[in-house]
Amino acid sequence: MKIKRLSAMLLSLSFALVVSACGGGGSTTSDSAAQGSADAGKEAAPDQIVLKLSTWQTDAKAQWSKIIPEFEKKYPNIKVELDLLNEKGDSLASMQKLDLMAASNDQLDIVELPYTNYSQRADIGLFEPLESYIEQDGYQYDDEYLVDTRVNGKIYALPSSMQRWFVIMNKAMLEEAGLPIPTDWTWKEFEDYAKKLTKGEGVEKRYGAYLHNWPDYFQLQLMSKPSDNTFLKGDGTSNAKDPLLKANLEMMKRMMYEDKSANPYEDIISQKLAYRNQYFNGLAAMLPMGDWMVAESGGTDAIPATFETVFAPLPKLEGESKHYSPVQPTYMAVAAKSENKEAAYQFVRWYTSEGLEIGGRVFSGWAKSDTDKLIDTIVGSSKDPSKIDVESLKYTINNTVPGSAPVPVKYAEEAKNVVIPEAELYILNKHDLDKTIDSIDQKITEVVNSNKN
C-alpha cells in the first residue's frame, strides 16, 4: 500500500508543478555528443556496479564529461551513466520526468535537483536518509557543508553547487562614466549608478541596468537581508508585508519609468527580452545575477564576450554593515529505490566535496572548498578568461556573506509564482502599491494554507 501511495503522489506531483524561470543555459548538440562520448566504449565489467545519475543540468553547464571519468578512475568498480532528464536543461520538464521514473520501474540511483524542488520530494520518501552513511564515513555534516539540507529533521541530500548573487558590470562603460567598481554600496547607490550609465535614445539606447521579469527581481532588496530573505519567512509564512518588498517594487518602477535607467517592463514581456542578450550585446551596463554568470562572462559559443566584466557585491541595505546574498543550493540525493545505495552515496559524497570542483563551472557548498582556487579554475576554464576581472570577482565572493538558507518549503515555487501577476499590475500602473502588497500577501497566504497538513 505504501508503494502504491508513493507512486500516486509522485504522479500527481509531476502534473502539478509550477514553472519558474531559472538561470541554467540550454542544451546544445555538444551536450548530446558529450554524453555519448562519456558513455561510449565503457561497457561495464561483470563485477562493476552501474549507476544512473539523473539530473537536469546539461554537460555544457555541469561538465559531466570531465567529472564522471575522474570518479571512475578513483572508483573503478563503479560505472556512472548520465541520465539527462531534459536535453534543453528545462527544470520543469525534468522534474516531471523524474516523478514518472520514481513511480515506475525505471532505474533511479543518484538524483540532482534544484533547490525549490527538493523538500516536497524528500517529504514523500523519494530519497534515502543519509545519516547512517555519514556516520559510517566519520564526519559531522555541519562541519562539512555550508547549508542545512534537513527535511523533517533528516538529511536526504548533500549540497552540490551553492549559487550566490552579485552584480556584473561592463568595465568599459564604468570607465566611460568615470565610475569606480563598487566595493561597498547600497541600493540607492545602485540606482545612481544606473542613471549615470544610461546613454542614448531609441532602439540603440543603453540602459544603466537590466531587471528581468523573474520573481527574484521583485525581491532583490529582500535578498540583501541576512534572513527571511524571500517571499516566505523562515517559518514558511508570507513575507509580503516586509517593507523591503514594497521598497523594491518602488525602485523597479522608478528606474523603469521615472529615471528611465532600466528597460520598461512592457518591453521585457512583449519582446521576450533575454538578459544575456541585453548585457552581452552592450544594451545594459549592469545586471544583478547569479554566479553561474562567472564562466559565461568569458563568452559562450552562442554569445562571445567582447568586453571585460567586473563584479560587485549585491548592494547592501541602508544601515547594514555587510553585503548579504541569498544562497540557492543544488541538492544531490540517493534514490530510495536504488539497488546500489552504498555506491550511489559514494558518488554523492565525492561529487559534493572534491568532484564538483573538477568541472570548474560553479561554486561549491562544501565548507572545505578553496574559494580563490575555485575562482581561478572557473575563470581559467572559460572561453576567454581575459574578459573576466578576477580581482573584483574574488573581492565580491570573499566579501559577500551568505544569508540563511533553510530548505525551501514544498510550496516555495508555487508561492514565488503567485507574486508575478500581482507585482506586474503595480509596475504597469494598473494597481496602486498598497493594494498590490495586500494582494501578494493574500495570494501567498492562500498557497500556505492550501499546503497545510
PDB file of N, CA and C in Angstrom, residues 200-289:
ATOM      1  N   GLY A 200      21.975  57.470 -24.577  1.00  0.00           N
ATOM      2  CA  GLY A 200      21.335  57.343 -25.887  1.00  0.00           C
ATOM      3  C   GLY A 200      19.822  57.262 -25.813  1.00  0.00           C
ATOM      4  N   GLU A 201      19.229  57.086 -26.989  1.00  0.00           N
ATOM      5  CA  GLU A 201      17.778  57.011 -27.122  1.00  0.00           C
ATOM      6  C   GLU A 201      17.418  55.943 -28.154  1.00  0.00           C
ATOM      7  N   GLY A 202      16.120  55.620 -28.208  1.00  0.00           N
ATOM      8  CA  GLY A 202      15.624  54.724 -29.245  1.00  0.00           C
ATOM      9  C   GLY A 202      16.107  53.295 -29.114  1.00  0.00           C
ATOM     10  N   VAL A 203      16.151  52.604 -30.251  1.00  0.00           N
ATOM     11  CA  VAL A 203      16.469  51.169 -30.234  1.00  0.00           C
ATOM     12  C   VAL A 203      17.910  50.898 -29.814  1.00  0.00           C
ATOM     13  N   GLU A 204      18.772  51.896 -29.937  1.00  0.00           N
ATOM     14  CA  GLU A 204      20.178  51.707 -29.564  1.00  0.00           C
ATOM     15  C   GLU A 204      20.475  52.233 -28.167  1.00  0.00           C
ATOM     16  N   LYS A 205      19.447  52.592 -27.435  1.00  0.00           N
ATOM     17  CA  LYS A 205      19.652  53.116 -26.086  1.00  0.00           C
ATOM     18  C   LYS A 205      20.334  52.085 -25.208  1.00  0.00           C
ATOM     19  N   ARG A 206      21.278  52.549 -24.421  1.00  0.00           N
ATOM     20  CA  ARG A 206      21.938  51.698 -23.437  1.00  0.00           C
ATOM     21  C   ARG A 206      21.372  52.031 -22.068  1.00  0.00           C
ATOM     22  N   TYR A 207      20.778  51.044 -21.430  1.00  0.00           N
ATOM     23  CA  TYR A 207      20.227  51.241 -20.095  1.00  0.00           C
ATOM     24  C   TYR A 207      21.311  50.992 -19.053  1.00  0.00           C
ATOM     25  N   GLY A 208      21.188  51.703 -17.947  1.00  0.00           N
ATOM     26  CA  GLY A 208      22.177  51.520 -16.886  1.00  0.00           C
ATOM     27  C   GLY A 208      22.094  50.155 -16.238  1.00  0.00           C
ATOM     28  N   ALA A 209      20.899  49.578 -16.196  1.00  0.00           N
ATOM     29  CA  ALA A 209      20.716  48.256 -15.589  1.00  0.00           C
ATOM     30  C   ALA A 209      19.605  47.515 -16.302  1.00  0.00           C
ATOM     31  N   TYR A 210      19.670  46.208 -16.229  1.00  0.00           N
ATOM     32  CA  TYR A 210      18.583  45.375 -16.746  1.00  0.00           C
ATOM     33  C   TYR A 210      17.998  44.596 -15.580  1.00  0.00           C
ATOM     34  N   LEU A 211      16.682  44.704 -15.388  1.00  0.00           N
ATOM     35  CA  LEU A 211      15.964  43.996 -14.330  1.00  0.00           C
ATOM     36  C   LEU A 211      14.961  43.064 -14.988  1.00  0.00           C
ATOM     37  N   HIS A 212      15.231  41.789 -14.908  1.00  0.00           N
ATOM     38  CA  HIS A 212      14.440  40.795 -15.633  1.00  0.00           C
ATOM     39  C   HIS A 212      13.086  40.574 -14.954  1.00  0.00           C
ATOM     40  N   ASN A 213      12.227  39.776 -15.587  1.00  0.00           N
ATOM     41  CA  ASN A 213      10.879  39.533 -15.052  1.00  0.00           C
ATOM     42  C   ASN A 213      10.773  38.218 -14.289  1.00  0.00           C
ATOM     43  N   TRP A 214      11.882  37.745 -13.731  1.00  0.00           N
ATOM     44  CA  TRP A 214      11.840  36.613 -12.814  1.00  0.00           C
ATOM     45  C   TRP A 214      11.311  37.074 -11.457  1.00  0.00           C
ATOM     46  N   PRO A 215      10.738  36.185 -10.673  1.00  0.00           N
ATOM     47  CA  PRO A 215      10.325  36.558  -9.318  1.00  0.00           C
ATOM     48  C   PRO A 215      11.471  37.129  -8.482  1.00  0.00           C
ATOM     49  N   ASP A 216      12.692  36.641  -8.700  1.00  0.00           N
ATOM     50  CA  ASP A 216      13.844  37.119  -7.920  1.00  0.00           C
ATOM     51  C   ASP A 216      13.994  38.629  -7.988  1.00  0.00           C
ATOM     52  N   TYR A 217      13.708  39.216  -9.143  1.00  0.00           N
ATOM     53  CA  TYR A 217      13.919  40.657  -9.291  1.00  0.00           C
ATOM     54  C   TYR A 217      12.898  41.475  -8.502  1.00  0.00           C
ATOM     55  N   PHE A 218      11.739  40.912  -8.244  1.00  0.00           N
ATOM     56  CA  PHE A 218      10.757  41.606  -7.421  1.00  0.00           C
ATOM     57  C   PHE A 218      11.158  41.589  -5.942  1.00  0.00           C
ATOM     58  N   GLN A 219      12.122  40.736  -5.575  1.00  0.00           N
ATOM     59  CA  GLN A 219      12.538  40.629  -4.179  1.00  0.00           C
ATOM     60  C   GLN A 219      14.022  40.958  -3.982  1.00  0.00           C
ATOM     61  N   LEU A 220      14.616  41.721  -4.906  1.00  0.00           N
ATOM     62  CA  LEU A 220      16.052  41.989  -4.830  1.00  0.00           C
ATOM     63  C   LEU A 220      16.483  42.556  -3.481  1.00  0.00           C
ATOM     64  N   GLN A 221      15.754  43.538  -2.976  1.00  0.00           N
ATOM     65  CA  GLN A 221      16.172  44.132  -1.702  1.00  0.00           C
ATOM     66  C   GLN A 221      15.957  43.172  -0.536  1.00  0.00           C
ATOM     67  N   LEU A 222      14.941  42.336  -0.611  1.00  0.00           N
ATOM     68  CA  LEU A 222      14.785  41.283   0.393  1.00  0.00           C
ATOM     69  C   LEU A 222      15.995  40.353   0.398  1.00  0.00           C
ATOM     70  N   MET A 223      16.555  40.126  -0.774  1.00  0.00           N
ATOM     71  CA  MET A 223      17.697  39.227  -0.904  1.00  0.00           C
ATOM     72  C   MET A 223      18.945  39.767  -0.201  1.00  0.00           C
ATOM     73  N   SER A 224      18.947  41.048   0.126  1.00  0.00           N
ATOM     74  CA  SER A 224      20.081  41.649   0.832  1.00  0.00           C
ATOM     75  C   SER A 224      19.978  41.494   2.345  1.00  0.00           C
ATOM     76  N   LYS A 225      18.950  40.799   2.832  1.00  0.00           N
ATOM     77  CA  LYS A 225      18.790  40.565   4.264  1.00  0.00           C
ATOM     78  C   LYS A 225      19.559  39.310   4.693  1.00  0.00           C
ATOM     79  N   PRO A 226      19.990  39.260   5.954  1.00  0.00           N
ATOM     80  CA  PRO A 226      20.669  38.050   6.427  1.00  0.00           C
ATOM     81  C   PRO A 226      19.723  36.872   6.644  1.00  0.00           C
ATOM     82  N   SER A 227      18.425  37.142   6.812  1.00  0.00           N
ATOM     83  CA  SER A 227      17.441  36.070   7.000  1.00  0.00           C
ATOM     84  C   SER A 227      16.081  36.565   6.525  1.00  0.00           C
ATOM     85  N   ASP A 228      15.119  35.649   6.440  1.00  0.00           N
ATOM     86  CA  ASP A 228      13.798  35.996   5.894  1.00  0.00           C
ATOM     87  C   ASP A 228      13.959  36.793   4.600  1.00  0.00           C
ATOM     88  N   ASN A 229      14.759  36.233   3.694  1.00  0.00           N
ATOM     89  CA  ASN A 229      15.184  36.969   2.506  1.00  0.00           C
ATOM     90  C   ASN A 229      14.490  36.533   1.212  1.00  0.00           C
ATOM     91  N   THR A 230      13.298  35.971   1.351  1.00  0.00           N
ATOM     92  CA  THR A 230      12.497  35.620   0.180  1.00  0.00           C
ATOM     93  C   THR A 230      11.046  36.034   0.447  1.00  0.00           C
ATOM     94  N   PHE A 231      10.146  35.678  -0.468  1.00  0.00           N
ATOM     95  CA  PHE A 231       8.728  35.988  -0.279  1.00  0.00           C
ATOM     96  C   PHE A 231       8.124  35.243   0.901  1.00  0.00           C
ATOM     97  N   LEU A 232       8.818  34.210   1.357  1.00  0.00           N
ATOM     98  CA  LEU A 232       8.370  33.447   2.518  1.00  0.00           C
ATOM     99  C   LEU A 232       9.335  33.651   3.676  1.00  0.00           C
ATOM    100  N   LYS A 233       8.805  33.735   4.888  1.00  0.00           N
ATOM    101  CA  LYS A 233       9.655  33.782   6.068  1.00  0.00           C
ATOM    102  C   LYS A 233      10.247  32.400   6.333  1.00  0.00           C
ATOM    103  N   GLY A 234      11.164  32.345   7.265  1.00  0.00           N
ATOM    104  CA  GLY A 234      11.786  31.078   7.600  1.00  0.00           C
ATOM    105  C   GLY A 234      10.807  30.042   8.104  1.00  0.00           C
ATOM    106  N   ASP A 235       9.680  30.517   8.674  1.00  0.00           N
ATOM    107  CA  ASP A 235       8.675  29.569   9.179  1.00  0.00           C
ATOM    108  C   ASP A 235       7.673  29.156   8.108  1.00  0.00           C
ATOM    109  N   GLY A 236       7.887  29.620   6.852  1.00  0.00           N
ATOM    110  CA  GLY A 236       7.034  29.205   5.747  1.00  0.00           C
ATOM    111  C   GLY A 236       5.804  30.065   5.538  1.00  0.00           C
ATOM    112  N   THR A 237       5.659  31.154   6.306  1.00  0.00           N
ATOM    113  CA  THR A 237       4.509  32.040   6.139  1.00  0.00           C
ATOM    114  C   THR A 237       4.871  33.220   5.231  1.00  0.00           C
ATOM    115  N   SER A 238       3.869  33.983   4.847  1.00  0.00           N
ATOM    116  CA  SER A 238       4.071  35.084   3.913  1.00  0.00           C
ATOM    117  C   SER A 238       4.998  36.161   4.482  1.00  0.00           C
ATOM    118  N   ASN A 239       5.898  36.642   3.626  1.00  0.00           N
ATOM    119  CA  ASN A 239       6.819  37.723   3.987  1.00  0.00           C
ATOM    120  C   ASN A 239       6.491  38.990   3.196  1.00  0.00           C
ATOM    121  N   ALA A 240       5.299  39.036   2.607  1.00  0.00           N
ATOM    122  CA  ALA A 240       4.946  40.133   1.710  1.00  0.00           C
ATOM    123  C   ALA A 240       4.842  41.476   2.411  1.00  0.00           C
ATOM    124  N   LYS A 241       4.596  41.471   3.720  1.00  0.00           N
ATOM    125  CA  LYS A 241       4.439  42.726   4.446  1.00  0.00           C
ATOM    126  C   LYS A 241       5.778  43.325   4.884  1.00  0.00           C
ATOM    127  N   ASP A 242       6.878  42.640   4.592  1.00  0.00           N
ATOM    128  CA  ASP A 242       8.187  43.234   4.872  1.00  0.00           C
ATOM    129  C   ASP A 242       8.313  44.516   4.055  1.00  0.00           C
ATOM    130  N   PRO A 243       8.641  45.644   4.676  1.00  0.00           N
ATOM    131  CA  PRO A 243       8.743  46.921   3.947  1.00  0.00           C
ATOM    132  C   PRO A 243       9.702  46.890   2.765  1.00  0.00           C
ATOM    133  N   LEU A 244      10.644  45.963   2.783  1.00  0.00           N
ATOM    134  CA  LEU A 244      11.621  45.901   1.687  1.00  0.00           C
ATOM    135  C   LEU A 244      10.993  45.433   0.380  1.00  0.00           C
ATOM    136  N   LEU A 245       9.938  44.632   0.449  1.00  0.00           N
ATOM    137  CA  LEU A 245       9.265  44.232  -0.782  1.00  0.00           C
ATOM    138  C   LEU A 245       8.623  45.453  -1.425  1.00  0.00           C
ATOM    139  N   LYS A 246       7.972  46.255  -0.607  1.00  0.00           N
ATOM    140  CA  LYS A 246       7.360  47.491  -1.087  1.00  0.00           C
ATOM    141  C   LYS A 246       8.422  48.420  -1.670  1.00  0.00           C
ATOM    142  N   ALA A 247       9.541  48.570  -0.965  1.00  0.00           N
ATOM    143  CA  ALA A 247      10.624  49.444  -1.427  1.00  0.00           C
ATOM    144  C   ALA A 247      11.220  48.954  -2.738  1.00  0.00           C
ATOM    145  N   ASN A 248      11.296  47.638  -2.896  1.00  0.00           N
ATOM    146  CA  ASN A 248      11.892  47.095  -4.113  1.00  0.00           C
ATOM    147  C   ASN A 248      10.990  47.325  -5.325  1.00  0.00           C
ATOM    148  N   LEU A 249       9.686  47.134  -5.151  1.00  0.00           N
ATOM    149  CA  LEU A 249       8.758  47.390  -6.251  1.00  0.00           C
ATOM    150  C   LEU A 249       8.785  48.868  -6.643  1.00  0.00           C
ATOM    151  N   GLU A 250       8.887  49.736  -5.652  1.00  0.00           N
ATOM    152  CA  GLU A 250       9.002  51.167  -5.936  1.00  0.00           C
ATOM    153  C   GLU A 250      10.272  51.462  -6.718  1.00  0.00           C
ATOM    154  N   MET A 251      11.364  50.834  -6.325  1.00  0.00           N
ATOM    155  CA  MET A 251      12.639  51.033  -7.019  1.00  0.00           C
ATOM    156  C   MET A 251      12.545  50.602  -8.475  1.00  0.00           C
ATOM    157  N   MET A 252      11.984  49.423  -8.715  1.00  0.00           N
ATOM    158  CA  MET A 252      11.864  48.922 -10.083  1.00  0.00           C
ATOM    159  C   MET A 252      11.064  49.891 -10.957  1.00  0.00           C
ATOM    160  N   LYS A 253       9.913  50.325 -10.432  1.00  0.00           N
ATOM    161  CA  LYS A 253       9.050  51.213 -11.209  1.00  0.00           C
ATOM    162  C   LYS A 253       9.729  52.560 -11.448  1.00  0.00           C
ATOM    163  N   ARG A 254      10.430  53.060 -10.433  1.00  0.00           N
ATOM    164  CA  ARG A 254      11.134  54.336 -10.563  1.00  0.00           C
ATOM    165  C   ARG A 254      12.229  54.254 -11.633  1.00  0.00           C
ATOM    166  N   MET A 255      12.984  53.176 -11.613  1.00  0.00           N
ATOM    167  CA  MET A 255      14.069  53.020 -12.587  1.00  0.00           C
ATOM    168  C   MET A 255      13.530  52.872 -14.002  1.00  0.00           C
ATOM    169  N   MET A 256      12.410  52.156 -14.131  1.00  0.00           N
ATOM    170  CA  MET A 256      11.862  51.876 -15.459  1.00  0.00           C
ATOM    171  C   MET A 256      11.139  53.071 -16.066  1.00  0.00           C
ATOM    172  N   TYR A 257      10.454  53.872 -15.218  1.00  0.00           N
ATOM    173  CA  TYR A 257       9.549  54.873 -15.786  1.00  0.00           C
ATOM    174  C   TYR A 257       9.856  56.322 -15.388  1.00  0.00           C
ATOM    175  N   GLU A 258      10.567  56.544 -14.278  1.00  0.00           N
ATOM    176  CA  GLU A 258      10.957  57.906 -13.921  1.00  0.00           C
ATOM    177  C   GLU A 258      12.380  58.200 -14.387  1.00  0.00           C
ATOM    178  N   ASP A 259      13.316  57.404 -13.908  1.00  0.00           N
ATOM    179  CA  ASP A 259      14.709  57.606 -14.309  1.00  0.00           C
ATOM    180  C   ASP A 259      14.975  57.095 -15.720  1.00  0.00           C
ATOM    181  N   LYS A 260      14.170  56.153 -16.162  1.00  0.00           N
ATOM    182  CA  LYS A 260      14.344  55.512 -17.464  1.00  0.00           C
ATOM    183  C   LYS A 260      15.754  54.942 -17.611  1.00  0.00           C
ATOM    184  N   SER A 261      16.218  54.354 -16.491  1.00  0.00           N
ATOM    185  CA  SER A 261      17.555  53.763 -16.453  1.00  0.00           C
ATOM    186  C   SER A 261      17.516  52.242 -16.544  1.00  0.00           C
ATOM    187  N   ALA A 262      16.323  51.672 -16.658  1.00  0.00           N
ATOM    188  CA  ALA A 262      16.134  50.228 -16.847  1.00  0.00           C
ATOM    189  C   ALA A 262      15.036  50.023 -17.884  1.00  0.00           C
ATOM    190  N   ASN A 263      15.105  48.922 -18.607  1.00  0.00           N
ATOM    191  CA  ASN A 263      14.123  48.657 -19.664  1.00  0.00           C
ATOM    192  C   ASN A 263      12.700  48.706 -19.127  1.00  0.00           C
ATOM    193  N   PRO A 264      11.779  49.365 -19.847  1.00  0.00           N
ATOM    194  CA  PRO A 264      10.370  49.345 -19.442  1.00  0.00           C
ATOM    195  C   PRO A 264       9.858  47.911 -19.353  1.00  0.00           C
ATOM    196  N   TYR A 265       9.031  47.647 -18.369  1.00  0.00           N
ATOM    197  CA  TYR A 265       8.583  46.276 -18.123  1.00  0.00           C
ATOM    198  C   TYR A 265       7.815  45.700 -19.305  1.00  0.00           C
ATOM    199  N   GLU A 266       6.999  46.539 -19.958  1.00  0.00           N
ATOM    200  CA  GLU A 266       6.214  46.016 -21.080  1.00  0.00           C
ATOM    201  C   GLU A 266       7.120  45.573 -22.228  1.00  0.00           C
ATOM    202  N   ASP A 267       8.290  46.195 -22.380  1.00  0.00           N
ATOM    203  CA  ASP A 267       9.236  45.752 -23.407  1.00  0.00           C
ATOM    204  C   ASP A 267       9.814  44.382 -23.059  1.00  0.00           C
ATOM    205  N   ILE A 268      10.078  44.177 -21.781  1.00  0.00           N
ATOM    206  CA  ILE A 268      10.652  42.896 -21.338  1.00  0.00           C
ATOM    207  C   ILE A 268       9.712  41.743 -21.668  1.00  0.00           C
ATOM    208  N   ILE A 269       8.421  41.937 -21.389  1.00  0.00           N
ATOM    209  CA  ILE A 269       7.489  40.828 -21.602  1.00  0.00           C
ATOM    210  C   ILE A 269       7.006  40.739 -23.047  1.00  0.00           C
ATOM    211  N   SER A 270       6.784  41.871 -23.711  1.00  0.00           N
ATOM    212  CA  SER A 270       6.257  41.823 -25.082  1.00  0.00           C
ATOM    213  C   SER A 270       7.324  41.406 -26.080  1.00  0.00           C
ATOM    214  N   GLN A 271       8.565  41.832 -25.841  1.00  0.00           N
ATOM    215  CA  GLN A 271       9.659  41.483 -26.756  1.00  0.00           C
ATOM    216  C   GLN A 271      10.413  40.242 -26.296  1.00  0.00           C
ATOM    217  N   LYS A 272       9.999  39.680 -25.174  1.00  0.00           N
ATOM    218  CA  LYS A 272      10.641  38.489 -24.609  1.00  0.00           C
ATOM    219  C   LYS A 272      12.157  38.679 -24.539  1.00  0.00           C
ATOM    220  N   LEU A 273      12.543  39.782 -23.906  1.00  0.00           N
ATOM    221  CA  LEU A 273      13.960  40.109 -23.812  1.00  0.00           C
ATOM    222  C   LEU A 273      14.708  39.050 -23.012  1.00  0.00           C
ATOM    223  N   ALA A 274      15.925  38.767 -23.429  1.00  0.00           N
ATOM    224  CA  ALA A 274      16.781  37.793 -22.759  1.00  0.00           C
ATOM    225  C   ALA A 274      17.913  38.537 -22.063  1.00  0.00           C
ATOM    226  N   TYR A 275      18.120  38.243 -20.789  1.00  0.00           N
ATOM    227  CA  TYR A 275      19.108  39.017 -20.036  1.00  0.00           C
ATOM    228  C   TYR A 275      20.513  38.873 -20.601  1.00  0.00           C
ATOM    229  N   ARG A 276      20.855  37.690 -21.106  1.00  0.00           N
ATOM    230  CA  ARG A 276      22.188  37.525 -21.687  1.00  0.00           C
ATOM    231  C   ARG A 276      22.382  38.459 -22.879  1.00  0.00           C
ATOM    232  N   ASN A 277      21.396  38.503 -23.748  1.00  0.00           N
ATOM    233  CA  ASN A 277      21.499  39.366 -24.928  1.00  0.00           C
ATOM    234  C   ASN A 277      21.599  40.835 -24.539  1.00  0.00           C
ATOM    235  N   GLN A 278      20.798  41.253 -23.565  1.00  0.00           N
ATOM    236  CA  GLN A 278      20.824  42.656 -23.156  1.00  0.00           C
ATOM    237  C   GLN A 278      22.195  43.050 -22.619  1.00  0.00           C
ATOM    238  N   TYR A 279      22.783  42.178 -21.814  1.00  0.00           N
ATOM    239  CA  TYR A 279      24.082  42.504 -21.215  1.00  0.00           C
ATOM    240  C   TYR A 279      25.231  42.347 -22.211  1.00  0.00           C
ATOM    241  N   PHE A 280      25.329  41.197 -22.842  1.00  0.00           N
ATOM    242  CA  PHE A 280      26.499  40.928 -23.686  1.00  0.00           C
ATOM    243  C   PHE A 280      26.459  41.677 -25.016  1.00  0.00           C
ATOM    244  N   ASN A 281      25.299  42.157 -25.415  1.00  0.00           N
ATOM    245  CA  ASN A 281      25.222  42.990 -26.626  1.00  0.00           C
ATOM    246  C   ASN A 281      25.365  44.478 -26.309  1.00  0.00           C
ATOM    247  N   GLY A 282      25.721  44.791 -25.063  1.00  0.00           N
ATOM    248  CA  GLY A 282      26.002  46.169 -24.703  1.00  0.00           C
ATOM    249  C   GLY A 282      24.779  47.045 -24.567  1.00  0.00           C
ATOM    250  N   LEU A 283      23.599  46.446 -24.353  1.00  0.00           N
ATOM    251  CA  LEU A 283      22.371  47.219 -24.221  1.00  0.00           C
ATOM    252  C   LEU A 283      22.033  47.511 -22.762  1.00  0.00           C
ATOM    253  N   ALA A 284      22.809  46.958 -21.839  1.00  0.00           N
ATOM    254  CA  ALA A 284      22.665  47.232 -20.408  1.00  0.00           C
ATOM    255  C   ALA A 284      24.047  47.172 -19.773  1.00  0.00           C
ATOM    256  N   ALA A 285      24.327  48.131 -18.888  1.00  0.00           N
ATOM    257  CA  ALA A 285      25.664  48.207 -18.291  1.00  0.00           C
ATOM    258  C   ALA A 285      25.808  47.350 -17.049  1.00  0.00           C
ATOM    259  N   MET A 286      24.701  47.119 -16.326  1.00  0.00           N
ATOM    260  CA  MET A 286      24.746  46.342 -15.081  1.00  0.00           C
ATOM    261  C   MET A 286      23.650  45.289 -15.087  1.00  0.00           C
ATOM    262  N   LEU A 287      23.933  44.178 -14.403  1.00  0.00           N
ATOM    263  CA  LEU A 287      22.965  43.087 -14.338  1.00  0.00           C
ATOM    264  C   LEU A 287      23.091  42.351 -13.009  1.00  0.00           C
ATOM    265  N   PRO A 288      22.127  42.484 -12.094  1.00  0.00           N
ATOM    266  CA  PRO A 288      22.119  41.619 -10.905  1.00  0.00           C
ATOM    267  C   PRO A 288      21.819  40.190 -11.365  1.00  0.00           C
ATOM    268  N   MET A 289      22.641  39.250 -10.921  1.00  0.00           N
ATOM    269  CA  MET A 289      22.510  37.896 -11.468  1.00  0.00           C
ATOM    270  C   MET A 289      23.226  36.900 -10.573  1.00  0.00           C
TER     271      MET A 289
END
